[in-house]
CSV table of C-alpha atoms and ligand atoms in Angstrom, one decimal:
chain,number,residue,atom,x,y,z
A,1,MET,CA,124.5,134.9,79.7
A,2,GLN,CA,120.8,134.2,79.6
A,3,LEU,CA,118.6,135.7,82.2
A,4,SER,CA,115.6,133.6,83.0
A,5,LEU,CA,112.2,135.3,82.6
A,6,ALA,CA,111.5,135.0,86.3
A,7,SER,CA,114.7,136.6,87.5
A,8,GLN,CA,113.9,139.6,85.4
A,9,ASN,CA,110.5,140.2,86.9
A,10,GLY,CA,111.6,140.7,90.5
A,11,GLN,CA,109.1,139.4,93.1
A,12,ALA,CA,108.8,135.8,92.0
A,13,ALA,CA,112.5,135.3,91.8
A,14,ARG,CA,113.1,136.2,95.4
A,15,GLU,CA,110.9,133.3,96.7
A,16,PRO,CA,113.2,130.3,97.1
A,17,GLY,CA,111.9,127.2,95.4
A,18,LEU,CA,109.2,128.8,93.4
A,19,GLU,CA,111.1,128.6,90.1
A,20,THR,CA,112.5,125.1,90.4
A,21,SER,CA,110.1,123.2,92.6
A,22,PRO,CA,107.8,120.6,90.8
A,23,LEU,CA,105.0,121.8,93.1
A,24,ALA,CA,105.1,125.1,94.9
A,25,ILE,CA,102.1,126.2,96.9
A,26,ARG,CA,101.7,129.6,98.5
A,27,GLY,CA,99.1,130.8,101.0
A,28,LEU,CA,96.6,128.2,100.1
A,29,THR,CA,93.3,128.2,101.8
A,30,VAL,CA,90.5,125.9,100.8
A,31,SER,CA,87.1,125.7,102.4
A,32,TYR,CA,84.0,123.6,101.7
A,33,GLY,CA,81.9,125.5,104.2
A,34,GLU,CA,82.7,128.0,106.9
A,35,LYS,CA,85.6,126.2,108.4
A,36,PRO,CA,88.7,125.9,106.2
A,37,ALA,CA,89.9,122.4,105.4
A,38,VAL,CA,93.3,123.8,104.5
A,39,PHE,CA,94.5,127.1,105.9
A,40,SER,CA,97.2,129.3,104.6
A,41,VAL,CA,99.5,126.5,103.6
A,42,ASP,CA,102.9,126.9,101.9
A,43,MET,CA,104.6,123.9,100.4
A,44,THR,CA,107.7,123.5,98.3
A,45,VAL,CA,108.2,120.0,96.9
A,46,VAL,CA,111.8,118.9,96.4
A,47,PRO,CA,112.5,117.8,92.8
A,48,GLY,CA,113.5,114.2,92.1
A,49,GLN,CA,112.6,113.0,95.6
A,50,MET,CA,109.8,111.3,97.4
A,51,THR,CA,107.7,113.3,99.9
A,52,ALA,CA,105.0,112.0,102.2
A,53,ILE,CA,102.0,114.1,103.2
A,54,ILE,CA,101.1,113.1,106.8
A,55,GLY,CA,98.4,114.1,109.2
A,56,PRO,CA,95.3,112.8,111.0
A,57,ASN,CA,92.0,112.0,109.4
A,58,GLY,CA,90.3,115.2,108.2
A,59,ALA,CA,93.6,117.1,108.3
A,60,GLY,CA,93.2,118.3,104.7
A,61,LYS,CA,95.6,116.0,103.0
A,62,SER,CA,93.3,115.0,100.1
A,63,THR,CA,92.1,118.5,99.8
A,64,LEU,CA,95.7,119.8,99.5
A,65,LEU,CA,96.3,117.4,96.6
A,66,LYS,CA,93.0,118.3,94.9
A,67,ALA,CA,93.7,122.0,95.2
A,68,ALA,CA,97.2,121.4,93.8
A,69,LEU,CA,95.5,119.7,90.8
A,70,GLY,CA,92.8,122.4,90.4
A,71,ILE,CA,90.0,119.9,91.3
A,72,VAL,CA,88.8,122.0,94.2
A,73,PRO,CA,88.9,125.8,94.0
A,74,PRO,CA,91.0,127.6,96.6
A,75,VAL,CA,89.6,130.5,98.6
A,76,SER,CA,93.1,132.1,98.2
A,77,GLY,CA,96.6,131.2,97.4
A,78,ARG,CA,98.4,130.0,94.3
A,79,VAL,CA,100.0,126.9,92.9
A,80,GLN,CA,103.0,126.6,90.6
A,81,VAL,CA,104.0,123.5,88.8
A,82,PHE,CA,107.6,123.5,87.6
A,83,GLY,CA,107.7,127.2,87.9
A,84,ARG,CA,104.5,127.9,85.9
A,85,PRO,CA,100.8,128.1,86.6
A,86,LEU,CA,99.0,124.8,86.7
A,87,ASP,CA,97.0,125.3,83.5
A,88,HIS,CA,100.2,125.2,81.4
A,89,GLN,CA,101.5,122.1,83.1
A,90,ARG,CA,98.7,119.6,83.4
A,91,GLY,CA,100.3,117.1,81.1
A,92,ARG,CA,103.3,116.9,83.5
A,93,ILE,CA,101.2,115.8,86.5
A,94,ALA,CA,99.8,112.3,87.1
A,95,TYR,CA,97.3,111.7,89.9
A,96,VAL,CA,96.2,108.5,91.6
A,97,PRO,CA,93.1,109.4,93.7
A,98,GLN,CA,92.1,107.6,96.9
A,99,ARG,CA,90.7,104.3,95.7
A,100,ALA,CA,87.5,104.5,97.6
A,101,SER,CA,86.6,107.6,95.5
A,102,VAL,CA,86.5,105.6,92.3
A,103,ASP,CA,83.5,103.6,91.5
A,104,TRP,CA,83.7,101.0,88.7
A,105,ASP,CA,80.2,99.7,88.2
A,106,PHE,CA,80.3,99.7,84.5
A,107,PRO,CA,82.3,97.1,82.7
A,108,THR,CA,85.8,98.4,81.6
A,109,ARG,CA,88.8,96.3,80.8
A,110,VAL,CA,92.0,96.8,82.7
A,111,ILE,CA,93.9,97.7,79.5
A,112,ASP,CA,91.3,100.3,78.7
A,113,VAL,CA,91.7,101.9,82.1
A,114,VAL,CA,95.4,102.2,81.5
A,115,MET,CA,94.9,103.6,78.0
A,116,MET,CA,92.9,106.5,79.6
A,117,GLY,CA,96.3,107.7,80.8
A,118,LEU,CA,97.1,108.3,77.2
A,119,TYR,CA,94.1,110.5,76.3
A,120,ARG,CA,96.1,113.7,76.3
A,121,GLU,CA,98.3,112.2,73.6
A,122,LEU,CA,95.4,110.6,71.7
A,123,GLY,CA,93.0,113.6,71.9
A,124,LEU,CA,89.3,113.0,71.9
A,125,LEU,CA,89.1,111.6,68.4
A,126,GLY,CA,92.6,110.2,68.1
A,127,ARG,CA,92.9,106.7,66.8
A,128,ILE,CA,94.3,104.1,69.2
A,129,ARG,CA,97.3,102.6,67.5
A,130,GLY,CA,99.5,99.6,68.2
A,131,THR,CA,102.1,101.8,69.9
A,132,HIS,CA,99.5,103.0,72.4
A,133,ARG,CA,98.5,99.5,73.3
A,134,GLN,CA,102.2,98.7,73.7
A,135,ILE,CA,102.7,101.6,76.1
A,136,ALA,CA,99.7,100.6,78.1
A,137,SER,CA,100.8,97.0,78.2
A,138,ASP,CA,104.4,98.0,79.3
A,139,CYS,CA,102.9,100.1,82.1
A,140,LEU,CA,100.8,97.1,83.3
A,141,ASP,CA,104.0,95.1,83.2
A,142,ARG,CA,105.8,97.6,85.4
A,143,VAL,CA,103.1,97.1,88.1
A,144,GLY,CA,103.0,93.3,87.7
A,145,MET,CA,99.5,93.2,86.2
A,146,SER,CA,100.1,92.1,82.6
A,147,GLU,CA,98.2,88.9,82.9
A,148,PHE,CA,95.1,90.9,83.9
A,149,ALA,CA,94.9,93.1,80.8
A,150,ASP,CA,91.6,91.7,79.5
A,151,ARG,CA,89.9,91.4,82.9
A,152,GLN,CA,87.1,93.7,84.0
A,153,ILE,CA,88.5,96.3,86.5
A,154,GLY,CA,85.5,95.7,88.8
A,155,GLN,CA,86.5,92.0,89.2
A,156,LEU,CA,89.9,92.8,90.7
A,157,SER,CA,90.8,93.0,94.3
A,158,GLY,CA,91.4,96.5,95.8
A,159,GLY,CA,95.2,96.0,95.7
A,160,GLN,CA,95.1,95.0,92.0
A,161,GLN,CA,92.9,97.9,91.1
A,162,GLN,CA,95.3,100.2,92.9
A,163,ARG,CA,98.2,98.8,90.7
A,164,VAL,CA,96.1,99.4,87.6
A,165,PHE,CA,95.5,103.0,88.5
A,166,LEU,CA,99.2,103.4,89.1
A,167,ALA,CA,99.8,101.9,85.6
A,168,ARG,CA,97.4,104.5,84.2
A,169,ALA,CA,99.4,107.3,85.8
A,170,LEU,CA,102.6,105.8,84.4
A,171,ALA,CA,101.1,105.8,80.9
A,172,GLN,CA,100.8,109.6,81.1
A,173,GLY,CA,104.6,109.8,81.2
A,174,ALA,CA,104.4,112.7,83.8
A,175,ASP,CA,107.2,114.3,85.7
A,176,LEU,CA,105.3,114.8,88.9
A,177,TYR,CA,103.2,112.0,90.5
A,178,LEU,CA,100.6,112.7,93.2
A,179,LEU,CA,99.1,109.7,95.0
A,180,ASP,CA,96.4,109.7,97.6
A,181,GLU,CA,96.9,106.8,100.1
A,182,PRO,CA,98.0,104.3,97.6
A,183,PHE,CA,98.9,101.7,100.3
A,184,ALA,CA,95.6,101.9,102.2
A,185,GLY,CA,93.9,98.5,102.4
A,186,VAL,CA,96.2,96.8,99.9
A,187,ASP,CA,97.9,93.4,100.2
A,188,ALA,CA,101.6,93.1,100.9
A,189,ALA,CA,102.4,92.1,97.3
A,190,THR,CA,100.7,95.3,96.1
A,191,GLU,CA,102.5,97.5,98.6
A,192,LYS,CA,105.8,96.0,97.5
A,193,ALA,CA,105.0,96.4,93.8
A,194,ILE,CA,103.9,100.1,94.3
A,195,ILE,CA,106.8,101.2,96.4
A,196,GLY,CA,109.2,99.5,93.9
A,197,VAL,CA,107.6,101.5,91.0
A,198,LEU,CA,107.7,104.7,93.0
A,199,LYS,CA,111.4,104.3,93.8
A,200,ALA,CA,112.1,103.5,90.1
A,201,LEU,CA,110.4,106.7,89.1
A,202,ARG,CA,112.6,108.6,91.6
A,203,ALA,CA,115.7,106.9,90.1
A,204,GLU,CA,114.5,108.3,86.7
A,205,GLY,CA,114.5,111.8,88.3
A,206,LYS,CA,110.7,112.0,88.7
A,207,THR,CA,109.1,113.6,91.7
A,208,VAL,CA,106.7,111.7,93.8
A,209,VAL,CA,104.3,113.0,96.5
A,210,VAL,CA,102.2,110.5,98.5
A,211,VAL,CA,99.5,111.0,101.1
A,212,HIS,CA,100.6,108.4,103.5
A,213,HIS,CA,98.9,107.0,106.6
A,214,ASP,CA,101.4,104.4,107.9
A,215,LEU,CA,103.9,106.2,110.1
A,216,ALA,CA,105.9,103.0,110.6
A,217,THR,CA,107.1,102.9,106.9
A,218,VAL,CA,107.9,106.6,106.5
A,219,ARG,CA,111.6,106.2,107.1
A,220,ASP,CA,111.9,103.4,104.7
A,221,TYR,CA,109.9,104.9,101.9
A,222,PHE,CA,110.4,108.7,101.9
A,223,ASP,CA,113.0,111.4,101.7
A,224,ASN,CA,110.8,114.2,103.0
A,225,VAL,CA,107.7,114.7,105.0
A,226,PHE,CA,105.0,117.4,105.0
A,227,LEU,CA,103.0,117.3,108.2
A,228,ILE,CA,99.6,119.0,108.1
A,229,ASN,CA,96.6,119.5,110.4
A,230,THR,CA,94.6,122.1,108.4
A,231,ARG,CA,97.7,124.3,108.8
A,232,LYS,CA,101.2,123.2,107.9
A,233,VAL,CA,102.9,121.7,110.9
A,234,ALA,CA,106.3,120.8,109.5
A,235,GLU,CA,108.1,120.3,106.2
A,236,GLY,CA,111.6,119.0,105.4
A,237,SER,CA,113.8,115.9,105.3
A,238,VAL,CA,112.6,112.9,107.3
A,239,ALA,CA,115.6,113.4,109.6
A,240,GLU,CA,114.6,117.0,110.4
A,241,ALA,CA,110.9,117.1,110.1
A,242,PHE,CA,109.6,113.7,111.2
A,243,THR,CA,110.3,113.9,114.9
A,244,PRO,CA,108.3,113.2,118.1
A,245,ASP,CA,107.7,116.9,118.4
A,246,THR,CA,106.3,117.5,114.9
A,247,LEU,CA,104.2,114.3,115.1
A,248,GLN,CA,102.8,115.4,118.5
A,249,SER,CA,101.9,118.8,117.0
A,250,ALA,CA,100.2,117.2,114.0
A,251,TYR,CA,98.3,114.5,115.8
A,252,GLY,CA,97.7,116.2,119.1
A,253,GLY,CA,96.3,113.7,121.6
A,254,ARG,CA,95.5,111.2,118.9
A,255,LEU,CA,98.7,109.2,119.1
A,256,ALA,CA,100.2,107.9,122.3
A,257,THR,CA,103.5,109.5,123.3
A,258,ALA,CA,105.2,106.1,123.5
A,259,GLN,CA,104.0,105.3,119.9
A,260,ILE,CA,105.3,108.6,118.6
A,261,ASP,CA,108.7,108.1,120.3
A,262,GLN,CA,109.0,104.6,118.8
A,263,ILE,CA,108.0,105.7,115.3
A,264,ALA,CA,110.0,108.9,115.0
A,265,ARG,CA,113.2,107.7,116.7
A,266,PRO,CA,116.0,107.6,114.2
A,267,ALA,CA,117.0,104.1,113.2
B,312,ADP,P1,92.2,114.0,104.9
B,312,ADP,O1,92.4,113.6,103.4
B,312,ADP,O2,93.4,114.5,105.5
B,312,ADP,O3,91.5,112.9,105.7
B,312,ADP,P2,90.2,115.8,103.7
B,312,ADP,O4,91.0,116.7,102.8
B,312,ADP,O5,89.5,114.7,103.0
B,312,ADP,O6,91.2,115.2,104.8
B,312,ADP,O7,89.2,116.6,104.5
B,312,ADP,C1,89.5,117.8,105.2
B,312,ADP,C2,88.2,118.4,105.8
B,312,ADP,O8,87.3,118.8,104.8
B,312,ADP,C3,87.4,117.4,106.6
B,312,ADP,O9,86.8,118.0,107.7
B,312,ADP,C4,86.4,116.9,105.7
B,312,ADP,O10,85.2,116.4,106.3
B,312,ADP,C5,86.1,118.1,104.8
B,312,ADP,N1,85.7,117.7,103.4
B,312,ADP,C6,86.5,117.0,102.5
B,312,ADP,N2,85.8,116.9,101.4
B,312,ADP,C7,84.7,117.6,101.5
B,312,ADP,C8,83.6,117.9,100.6
B,312,ADP,N3,83.6,117.4,99.4
B,312,ADP,N4,82.5,118.6,101.1
B,312,ADP,C9,82.5,119.1,102.4
B,312,ADP,N5,83.5,118.8,103.3
B,312,ADP,C10,84.6,118.1,102.8
B,313,MG,MG1,92.2,111.8,102.5
């Protein structure tokens, strides 16, 4: 019988989920100034499922993702990706940032944006080969954007840009996908295309974590929720953790009780 490394070195093995979770966060605090944006948060993402991160504006949702990716430094806490420190696992994570945070003033073709997803494989000086173009082109196809391959990214609608960024993430061939509000301000066709791709990833055994603002679609789209308002409010399956009580705690007075009852009532 083989003993895993972790089970031999005690402490880590006793924490449930730390070894097997695609993303396990412990005691994470992040601060931009004096007041923490994320405070003492634990999160254990379930493998092969779709999880929504939910909370009001300014709750720390984007900060949580950025800290998980090492984009912003934590004050304290740690992050493990598939049971190992982030630095060893970067190639296994794909990230689609909030669209508003990406500025495409300089001319770049859609196909080249998708190819950026392959840079890890290409290396800085690697030659782009036919197979790479084929991968990028297949990824554009998966998001329904093949016909736009040679357009300038800046000329596309917001929804179309969002699909291209998802195609870039797909090109990475990651095991864990982190998306920040992919459905914000997109057209209905894009929303349908994106959720279709995410569900297909899940069917392939990939893990998907989405910062999500639309409470009405949570039941349709997700297996699990993670409710946050600087601190963790609730975490678990939609049935267990997406309830009028947890929503009320996360949003405080910012959602009407009637609205919460309607959204969180089991179908
Ligand atoms: P959410 O994504 O849930 O809306 P954020 O993670 O973007 O929340 O922000 C959490 C808090 O941190 C907010 O109070 C926000 O104003 C603050 N914040 C976010 N980014 C920065 C930054 N780069 N510098 C200073 N404060 C920031
Ligand atoms: Mg945000």
